[in-house]
Coordinates of C-alpha atoms and ligand atoms in Angstrom, one line a residue:
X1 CA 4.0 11.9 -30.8
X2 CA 5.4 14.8 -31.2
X3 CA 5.9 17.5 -28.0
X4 CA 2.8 20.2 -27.0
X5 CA 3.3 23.5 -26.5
X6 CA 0.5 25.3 -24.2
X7 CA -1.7 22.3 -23.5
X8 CA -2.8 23.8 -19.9
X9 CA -4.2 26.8 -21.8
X10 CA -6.0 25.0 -24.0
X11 CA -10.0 24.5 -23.3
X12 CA -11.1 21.1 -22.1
X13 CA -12.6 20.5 -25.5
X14 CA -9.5 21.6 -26.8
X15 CA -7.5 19.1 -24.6
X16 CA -9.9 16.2 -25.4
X17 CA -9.3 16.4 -28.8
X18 CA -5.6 16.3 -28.8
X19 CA -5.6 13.1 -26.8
X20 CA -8.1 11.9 -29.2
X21 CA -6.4 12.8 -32.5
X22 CA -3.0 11.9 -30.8
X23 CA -3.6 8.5 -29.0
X24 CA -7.1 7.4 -31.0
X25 CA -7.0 8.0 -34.4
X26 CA -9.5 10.5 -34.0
X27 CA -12.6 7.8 -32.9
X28 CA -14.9 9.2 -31.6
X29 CA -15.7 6.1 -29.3
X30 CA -12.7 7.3 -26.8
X31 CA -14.2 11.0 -26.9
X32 CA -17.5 9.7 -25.8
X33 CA -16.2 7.4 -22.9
X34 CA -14.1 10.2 -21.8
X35 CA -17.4 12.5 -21.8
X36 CA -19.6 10.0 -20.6
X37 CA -17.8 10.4 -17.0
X38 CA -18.7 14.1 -16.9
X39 CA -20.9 14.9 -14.4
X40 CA -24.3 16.6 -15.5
X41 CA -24.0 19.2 -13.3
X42 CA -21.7 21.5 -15.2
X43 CA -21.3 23.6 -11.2
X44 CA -19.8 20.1 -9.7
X45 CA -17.6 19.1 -12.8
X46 CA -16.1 22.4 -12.7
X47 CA -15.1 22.1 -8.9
X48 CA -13.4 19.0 -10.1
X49 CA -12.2 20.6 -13.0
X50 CA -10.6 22.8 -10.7
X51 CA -8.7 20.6 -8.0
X52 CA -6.1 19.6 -10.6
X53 CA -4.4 20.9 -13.9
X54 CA -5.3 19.8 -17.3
X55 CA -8.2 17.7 -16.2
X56 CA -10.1 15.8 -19.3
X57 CA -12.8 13.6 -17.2
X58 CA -13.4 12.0 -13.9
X59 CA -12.0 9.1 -12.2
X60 CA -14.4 7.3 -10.2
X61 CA -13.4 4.8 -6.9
X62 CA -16.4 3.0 -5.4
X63 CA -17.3 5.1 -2.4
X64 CA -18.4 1.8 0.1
X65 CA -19.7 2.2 4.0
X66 CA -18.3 -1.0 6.4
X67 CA -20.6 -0.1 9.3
X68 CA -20.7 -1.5 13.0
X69 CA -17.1 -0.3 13.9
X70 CA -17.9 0.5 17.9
X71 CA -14.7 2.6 19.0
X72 CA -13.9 3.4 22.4
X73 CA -18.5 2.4 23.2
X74 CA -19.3 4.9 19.8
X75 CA -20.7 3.0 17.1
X76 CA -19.5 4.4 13.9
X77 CA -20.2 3.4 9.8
X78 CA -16.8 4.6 8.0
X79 CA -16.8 5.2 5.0
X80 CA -14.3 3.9 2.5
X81 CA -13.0 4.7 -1.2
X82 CA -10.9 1.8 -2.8
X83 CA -11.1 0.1 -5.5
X84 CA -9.6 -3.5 -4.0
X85 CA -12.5 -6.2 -3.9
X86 CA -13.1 -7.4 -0.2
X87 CA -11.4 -4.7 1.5
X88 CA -14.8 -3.1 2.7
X89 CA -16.2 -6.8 3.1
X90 CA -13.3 -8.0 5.4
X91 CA -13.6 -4.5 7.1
X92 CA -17.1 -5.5 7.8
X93 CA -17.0 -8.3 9.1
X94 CA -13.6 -7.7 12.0
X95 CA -15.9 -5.0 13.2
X96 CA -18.7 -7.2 13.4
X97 CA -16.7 -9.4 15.2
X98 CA -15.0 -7.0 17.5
X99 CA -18.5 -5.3 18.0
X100 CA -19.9 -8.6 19.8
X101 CA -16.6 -8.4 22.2
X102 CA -16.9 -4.4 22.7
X103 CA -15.2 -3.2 20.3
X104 CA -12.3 -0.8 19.6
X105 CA -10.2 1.0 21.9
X106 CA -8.5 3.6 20.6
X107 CA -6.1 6.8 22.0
X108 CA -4.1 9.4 20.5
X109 CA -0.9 9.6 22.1
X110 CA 1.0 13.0 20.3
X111 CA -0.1 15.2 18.0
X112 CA 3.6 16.8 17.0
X113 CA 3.5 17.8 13.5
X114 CA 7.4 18.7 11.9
X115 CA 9.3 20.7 9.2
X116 CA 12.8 22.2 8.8
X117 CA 14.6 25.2 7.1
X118 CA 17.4 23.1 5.5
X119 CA 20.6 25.7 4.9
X120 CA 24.0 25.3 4.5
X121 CA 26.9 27.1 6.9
X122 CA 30.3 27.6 6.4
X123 CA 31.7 28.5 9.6
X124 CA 32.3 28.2 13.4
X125 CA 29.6 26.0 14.8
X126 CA 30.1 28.0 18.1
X127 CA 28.9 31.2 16.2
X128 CA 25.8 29.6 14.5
X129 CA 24.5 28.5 17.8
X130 CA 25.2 32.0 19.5
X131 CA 23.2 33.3 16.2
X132 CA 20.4 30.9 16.7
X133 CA 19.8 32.2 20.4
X134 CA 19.6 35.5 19.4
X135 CA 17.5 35.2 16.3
X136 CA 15.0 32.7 17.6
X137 CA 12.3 35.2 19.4
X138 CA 12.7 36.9 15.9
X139 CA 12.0 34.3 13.9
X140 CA 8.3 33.1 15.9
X141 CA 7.8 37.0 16.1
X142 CA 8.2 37.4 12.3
X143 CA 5.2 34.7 11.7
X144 CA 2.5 36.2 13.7
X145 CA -0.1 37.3 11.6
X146 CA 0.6 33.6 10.1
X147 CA 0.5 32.1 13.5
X148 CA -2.7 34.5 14.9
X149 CA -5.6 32.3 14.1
X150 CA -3.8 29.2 14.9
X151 CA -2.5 30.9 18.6
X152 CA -6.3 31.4 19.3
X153 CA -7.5 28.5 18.9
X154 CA -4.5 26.9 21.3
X155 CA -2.1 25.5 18.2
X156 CA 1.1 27.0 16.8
X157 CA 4.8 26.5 16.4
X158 CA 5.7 24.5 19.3
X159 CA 9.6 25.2 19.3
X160 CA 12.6 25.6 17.0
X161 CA 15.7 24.1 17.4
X162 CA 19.1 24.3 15.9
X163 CA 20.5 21.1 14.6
X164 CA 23.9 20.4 13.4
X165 CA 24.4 17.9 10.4
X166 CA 27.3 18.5 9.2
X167 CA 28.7 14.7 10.5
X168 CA 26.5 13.5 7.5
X169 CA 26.7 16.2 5.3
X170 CA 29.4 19.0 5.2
X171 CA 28.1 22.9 6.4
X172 CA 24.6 21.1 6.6
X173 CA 22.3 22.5 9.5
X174 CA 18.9 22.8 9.8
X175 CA 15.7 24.7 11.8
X176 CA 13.8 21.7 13.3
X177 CA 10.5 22.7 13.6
X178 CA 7.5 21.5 15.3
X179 CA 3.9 22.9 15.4
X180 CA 0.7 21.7 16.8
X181 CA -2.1 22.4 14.0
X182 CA -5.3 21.1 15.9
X183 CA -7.5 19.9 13.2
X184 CA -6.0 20.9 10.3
X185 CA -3.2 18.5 8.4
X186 CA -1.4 21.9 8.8
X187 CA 0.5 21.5 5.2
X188 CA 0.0 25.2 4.2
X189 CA 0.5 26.7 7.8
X190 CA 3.9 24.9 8.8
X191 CA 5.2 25.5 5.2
X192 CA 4.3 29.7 5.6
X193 CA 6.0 29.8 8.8
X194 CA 9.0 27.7 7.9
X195 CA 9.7 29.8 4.6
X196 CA 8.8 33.1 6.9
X197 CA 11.6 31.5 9.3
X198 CA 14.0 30.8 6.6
X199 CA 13.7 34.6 4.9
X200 CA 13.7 35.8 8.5
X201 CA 17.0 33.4 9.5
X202 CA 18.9 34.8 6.3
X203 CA 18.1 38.6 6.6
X204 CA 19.2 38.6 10.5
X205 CA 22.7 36.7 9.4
X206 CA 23.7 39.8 7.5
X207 CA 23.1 41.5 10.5
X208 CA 24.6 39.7 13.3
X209 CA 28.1 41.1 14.0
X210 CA 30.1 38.1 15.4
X211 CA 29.7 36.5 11.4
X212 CA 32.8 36.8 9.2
X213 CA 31.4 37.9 5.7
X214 CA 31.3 34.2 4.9
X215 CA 29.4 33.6 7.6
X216 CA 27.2 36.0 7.1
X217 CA 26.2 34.0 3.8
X218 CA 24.1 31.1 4.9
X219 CA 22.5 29.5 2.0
X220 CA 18.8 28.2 2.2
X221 CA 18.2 25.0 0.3
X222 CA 14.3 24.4 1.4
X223 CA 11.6 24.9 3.7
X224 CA 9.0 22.6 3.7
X225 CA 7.2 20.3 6.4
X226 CA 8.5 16.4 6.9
X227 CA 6.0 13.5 6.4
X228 CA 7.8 11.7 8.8
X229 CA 5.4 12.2 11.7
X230 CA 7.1 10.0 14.8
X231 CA 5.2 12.2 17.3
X232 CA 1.5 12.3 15.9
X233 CA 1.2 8.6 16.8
X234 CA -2.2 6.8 17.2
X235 CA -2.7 3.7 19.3
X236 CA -5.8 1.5 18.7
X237 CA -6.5 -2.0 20.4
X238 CA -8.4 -4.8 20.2
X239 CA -8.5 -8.0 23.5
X240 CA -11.1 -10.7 24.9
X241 CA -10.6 -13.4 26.7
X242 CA -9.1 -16.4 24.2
X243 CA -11.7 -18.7 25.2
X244 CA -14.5 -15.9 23.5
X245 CA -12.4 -16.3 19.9
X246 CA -14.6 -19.1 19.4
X247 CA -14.4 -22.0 17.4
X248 CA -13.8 -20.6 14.3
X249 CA -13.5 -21.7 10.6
X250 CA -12.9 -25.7 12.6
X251 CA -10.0 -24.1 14.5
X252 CA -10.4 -23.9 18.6
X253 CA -10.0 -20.3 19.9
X254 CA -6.3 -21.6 21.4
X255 CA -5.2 -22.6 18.4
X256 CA -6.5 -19.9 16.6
X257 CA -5.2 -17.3 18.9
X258 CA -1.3 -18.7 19.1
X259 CA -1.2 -19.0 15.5
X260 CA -2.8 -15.2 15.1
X261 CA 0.5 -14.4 17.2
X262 CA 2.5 -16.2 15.0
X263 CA 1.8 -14.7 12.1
X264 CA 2.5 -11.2 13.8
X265 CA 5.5 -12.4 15.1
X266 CA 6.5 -13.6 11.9
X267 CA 5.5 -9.8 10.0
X268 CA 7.9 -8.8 12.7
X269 CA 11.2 -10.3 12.1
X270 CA 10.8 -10.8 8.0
X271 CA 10.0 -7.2 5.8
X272 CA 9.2 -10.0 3.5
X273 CA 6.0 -10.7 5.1
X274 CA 6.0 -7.1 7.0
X275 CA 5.4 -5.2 3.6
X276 CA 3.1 -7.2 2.5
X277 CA 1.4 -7.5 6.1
X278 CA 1.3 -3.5 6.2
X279 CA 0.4 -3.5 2.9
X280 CA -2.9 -5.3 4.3
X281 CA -3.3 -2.3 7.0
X282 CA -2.5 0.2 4.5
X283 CA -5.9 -1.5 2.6
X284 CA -7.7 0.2 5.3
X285 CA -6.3 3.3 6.2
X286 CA -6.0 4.5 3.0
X287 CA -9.6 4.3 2.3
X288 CA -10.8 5.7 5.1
X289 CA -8.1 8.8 4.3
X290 CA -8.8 8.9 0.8
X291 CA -12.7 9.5 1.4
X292 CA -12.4 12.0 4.3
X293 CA -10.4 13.8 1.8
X294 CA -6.8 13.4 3.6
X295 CA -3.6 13.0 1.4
X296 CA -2.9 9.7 1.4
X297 CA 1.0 9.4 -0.2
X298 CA 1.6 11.4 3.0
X299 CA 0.1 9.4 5.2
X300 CA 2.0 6.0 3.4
X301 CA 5.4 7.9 3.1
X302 CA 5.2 8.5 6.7
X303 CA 3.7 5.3 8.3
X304 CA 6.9 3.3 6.1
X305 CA 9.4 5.2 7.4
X306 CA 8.1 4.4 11.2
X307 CA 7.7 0.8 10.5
X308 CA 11.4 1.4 9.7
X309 CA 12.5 3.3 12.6
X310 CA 14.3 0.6 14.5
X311 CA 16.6 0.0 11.9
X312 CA 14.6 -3.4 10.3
X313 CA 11.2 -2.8 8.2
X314 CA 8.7 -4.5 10.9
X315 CA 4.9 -4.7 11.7
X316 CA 3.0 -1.9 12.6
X317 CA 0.3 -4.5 14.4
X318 CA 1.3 -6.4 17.5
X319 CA -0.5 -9.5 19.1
X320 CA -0.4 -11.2 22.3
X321 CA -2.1 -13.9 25.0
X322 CA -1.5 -13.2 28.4
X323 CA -3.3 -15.1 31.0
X324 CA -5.8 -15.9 29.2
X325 CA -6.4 -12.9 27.2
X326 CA -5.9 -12.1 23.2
X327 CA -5.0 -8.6 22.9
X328 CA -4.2 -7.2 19.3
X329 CA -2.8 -3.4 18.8
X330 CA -1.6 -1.3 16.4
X331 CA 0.6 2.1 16.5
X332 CA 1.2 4.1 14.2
X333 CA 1.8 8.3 13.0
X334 CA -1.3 9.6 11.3
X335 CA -1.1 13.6 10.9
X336 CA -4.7 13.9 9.0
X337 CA -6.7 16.9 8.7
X338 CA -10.8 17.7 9.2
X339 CA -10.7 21.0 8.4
X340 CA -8.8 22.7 5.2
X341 CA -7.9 21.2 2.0
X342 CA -10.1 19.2 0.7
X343 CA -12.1 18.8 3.7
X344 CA -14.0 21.7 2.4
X345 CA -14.5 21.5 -0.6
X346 CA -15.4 18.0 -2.6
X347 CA -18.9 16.7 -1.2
X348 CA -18.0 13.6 -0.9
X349 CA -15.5 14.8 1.5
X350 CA -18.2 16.5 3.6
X351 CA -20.3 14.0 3.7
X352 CA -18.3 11.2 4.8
X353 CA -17.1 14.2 7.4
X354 CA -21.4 14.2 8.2
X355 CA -21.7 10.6 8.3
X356 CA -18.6 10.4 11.1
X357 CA -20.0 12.8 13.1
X358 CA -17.4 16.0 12.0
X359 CA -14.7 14.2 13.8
X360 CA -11.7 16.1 15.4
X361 CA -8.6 15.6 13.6
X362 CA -7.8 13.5 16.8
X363 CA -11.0 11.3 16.5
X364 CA -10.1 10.7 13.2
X365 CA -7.0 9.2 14.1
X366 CA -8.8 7.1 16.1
X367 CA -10.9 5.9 13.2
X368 CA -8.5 5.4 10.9
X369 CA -6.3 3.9 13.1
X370 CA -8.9 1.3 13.9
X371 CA -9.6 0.7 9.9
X372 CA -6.1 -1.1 9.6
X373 CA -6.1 -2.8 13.2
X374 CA -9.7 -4.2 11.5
X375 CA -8.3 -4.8 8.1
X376 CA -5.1 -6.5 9.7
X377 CA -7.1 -8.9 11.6
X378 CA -9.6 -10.1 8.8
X379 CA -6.2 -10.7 6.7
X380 CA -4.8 -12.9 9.2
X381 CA -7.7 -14.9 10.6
X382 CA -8.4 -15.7 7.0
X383 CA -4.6 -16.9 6.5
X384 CA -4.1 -18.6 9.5
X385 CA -7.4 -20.3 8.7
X386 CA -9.2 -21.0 5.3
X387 CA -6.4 -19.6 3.2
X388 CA -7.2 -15.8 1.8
X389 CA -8.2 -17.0 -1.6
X390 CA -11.8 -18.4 -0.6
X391 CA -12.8 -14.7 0.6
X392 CA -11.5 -13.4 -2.9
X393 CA -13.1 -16.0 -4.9
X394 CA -16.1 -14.4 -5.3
X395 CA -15.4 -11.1 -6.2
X396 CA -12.7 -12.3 -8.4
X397 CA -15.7 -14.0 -10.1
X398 CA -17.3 -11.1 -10.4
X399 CA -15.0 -9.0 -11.8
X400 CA -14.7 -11.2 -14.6
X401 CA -18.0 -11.7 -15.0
X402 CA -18.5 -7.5 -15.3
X403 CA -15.4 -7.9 -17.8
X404 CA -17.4 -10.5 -20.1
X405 CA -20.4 -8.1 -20.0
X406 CA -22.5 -11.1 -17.6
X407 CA -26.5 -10.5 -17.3
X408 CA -27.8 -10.4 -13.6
X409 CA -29.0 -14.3 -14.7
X410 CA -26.1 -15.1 -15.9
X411 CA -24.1 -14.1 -13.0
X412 CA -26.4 -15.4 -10.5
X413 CA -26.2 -19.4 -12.4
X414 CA -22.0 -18.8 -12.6
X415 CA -21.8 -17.8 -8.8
X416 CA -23.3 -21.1 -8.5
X417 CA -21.5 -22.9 -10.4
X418 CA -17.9 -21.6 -8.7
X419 CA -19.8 -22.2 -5.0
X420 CA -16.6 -23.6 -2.9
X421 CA -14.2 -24.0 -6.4
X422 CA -11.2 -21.9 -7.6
X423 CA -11.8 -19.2 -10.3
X424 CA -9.6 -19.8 -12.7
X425 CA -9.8 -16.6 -15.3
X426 CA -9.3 -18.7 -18.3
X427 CA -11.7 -21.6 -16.6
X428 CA -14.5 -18.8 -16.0
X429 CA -14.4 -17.3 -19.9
X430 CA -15.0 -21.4 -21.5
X431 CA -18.1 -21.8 -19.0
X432 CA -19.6 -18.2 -19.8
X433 CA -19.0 -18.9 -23.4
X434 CA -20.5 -22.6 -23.2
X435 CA -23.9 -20.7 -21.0
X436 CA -24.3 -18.5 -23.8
X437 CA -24.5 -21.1 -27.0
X438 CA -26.7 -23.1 -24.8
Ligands
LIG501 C1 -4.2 -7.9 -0.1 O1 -4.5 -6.6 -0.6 C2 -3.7 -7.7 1.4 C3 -3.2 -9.0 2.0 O2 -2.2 -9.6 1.2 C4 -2.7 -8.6 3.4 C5 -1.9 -9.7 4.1 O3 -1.3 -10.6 3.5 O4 -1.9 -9.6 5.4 C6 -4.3 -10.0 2.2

């Protein structure tokens, strides 16, 4: 393949038949799948068109509702875009569950959003601080007509402090920042004041008297927010009485419950089992971000990091039985967004944003925080009981089945056939082949 030159100003015709002519050989089979996921509506397709560079089709992720979720006595359906079989399912059913034993509790507990101005100084650490007193009215002054809207609504930058970093990296300082953004994720607000602050910070060094000329010549490296969100935490809980567990899968609620504690226990002291524990969680709060239009990489990046913060990758879920009572809660940092971005602008957003209710930023917190308390406990009350392969079975099934091109018939005599045995890919193909010469 040789290098392109230009390819974002070519048309999406244009663009379409390059990939075709490069990767296909110039069939025309690829060109018509790649059309063939074109919406109709040439006004929508554009919009999509439009949210990213170079686009040549669509990419669709089933769009799924797992309804029933009752959070702090509101009965919500949330709405989900993955692409992982039984994630909606398992969603399902914990909320069915946790509805009959009234449901999820959930509260937000900060809301602190954070970026920095990271700059390099060469010089008394004495004189930077002095600087930083004098300069810091300036600096929130210089960001007003950025901060006006956000002021009258009761958000803004919350404070700015000086740090000094320069035991782990030599002249290394930085602006620590923190805003409160209400309802919006706040990415395009905290990074306009933060580069505002930075331009502000350098022009006001050439100024300030008590700087020798090298001093005076701080050096900005970047401005731009921090995903690491340890103060825009959500807390969302789950407890009855052991004895109301039930029987369940042939396991007593006692035995069911201490072993549920086990396993979190265990997702505590290994990352082994933590990462792939969260991963679980992740299965849930990821949908839910990813169809109310919320960045989800952010939200990952950030919720990693704070199952990190003690030093040890750990749990983000935590289980007990106290006199008589399981109780099952998660914590975690969530800086989402129900106005702005995307929010606003893909319809699927907007109507997932309907179908909560237009949530505040803060009750979606709650929601999505509740998605991976919900996801968490399918996952373990299926491992601690039957194993987490029966669940899977059947979708697995049907995967394959969609793969082999199955008819609804066909489909309906193979589920039947794997009713209660293990789906073995190569096992499934011999038995479809041997329906279809019958
Ligand atoms: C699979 O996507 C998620 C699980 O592995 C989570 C877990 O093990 O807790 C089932």
């Amino acid at each position: 393949m040789e290098p392109v030159k230009g390819f974002s100003k070519l048309t999406k015709e244009e663009k379409v038949a390059w990939v075709i002519r490069t990767f296909f050989k110039d069939n025309s089979d690829a060109a018509t799948l790649i059309k063939r996921y074109w919406n109709d509506d040439d006004a929508l397709q554009q919009l999509h068109d439009e949210f990213i560079e170079n686009t040549i089709t669509n990419y669709y992720l089933p769009f799924g509702i797992a309804p029933n979720f009752l959070i702090n006595d509101k009965l919500y359906a949330i709405p989900m875009a993955i692409e992982e079989s039984s994630v909606v399912a398992a969603a399902s059913k914990a909320a069915k569950f946790w509805y009959d034993r009234g449901g999820f509790k959930a509260e937000v507990i900060s809301t602190t959003k954070i970026g920095h101005v990271h700059f390099l100084y060469e010089g008394n650490s004495e004189k930077i601080k002095d600087f930083f007193a004098e300069v810091k009215p300036k600096l929130i002054a210089a960001t007003n007509t950025i901060t006006a809207n956000m002021n009258k609504r009761g958000g803004g930058i919350s404070d700015i402090e000086l740090v000094d970093k320069t035991a782990v990296m030599s002249n290394y300082y930085q602006l620590h920042c923190s805003f409160e953004t209400l309802d919006a994720m706040g990415a395009n607000f905290i990074n306009s004041c933060l580069e505002q602050f930075a331009k502000t910070f350098k022009e006001e060094a050439q100024l300030f008297d008590a700087f020798s000329a090298r001093e005076k010549n701080i050096e900005i490296v970047m401005s731009i927010l921090s995903n690491y969100v340890p103060d825009c935490i959500v807390r969302a809980e789950v407890s009855c009485p052991v004895a109301e567990l039930n029987e369940d899968k042939g396991v007593r609620a006692e035995e069911f419950a201490d072993k549920f504690v086990k396993a979190v226990e265990i997702a505590q002291v290994e990352p082994y089992r933590a990462v792939t524990h969260n991963k679980g969680i992740m299965n849930g709060i990821d949908a839910v971000v990813l169809a109310t239009g919320n960045d989800f990489r952010a939200i990952e990046a950030g919720v990693h990091a704070y199952a990190s913060r003690n030093g040890n990758y750990s749990s983000l879920t935590h289980a007990s039985v106290e006199d008589g009572i399981f109780k099952f809660w998660i914590e975690l940092p969530l800086a989402l967004g129900t106005v702005g971005g995307l929010t606003n602008l893909h319809p699927l957003v907007k109507l997932a944003m309907e179908m909560l209710e237009k949530p505040s930023a803060k009750d979606l917190m709650k929601i999505v925080a509740v998605a991976g308390l919900a996801q968490n406990f399918a996952a373990l009350r299926s491992l601690t009981t039957t194993g987490i392969q029966k669940g899977h079975m059947k979708m697995h099934l049907m995967n394959i089945l969609n793969q082999l091109g199955a008819t609804s018939e066909e489909k309906i005599t193979l589920v039947n056939h794997y009713e209660g045995k293990t789906v073995v890919h190569s096992d499934v193909v011999e038995t479809f082949k041997e329906l279809r010469t019958k």
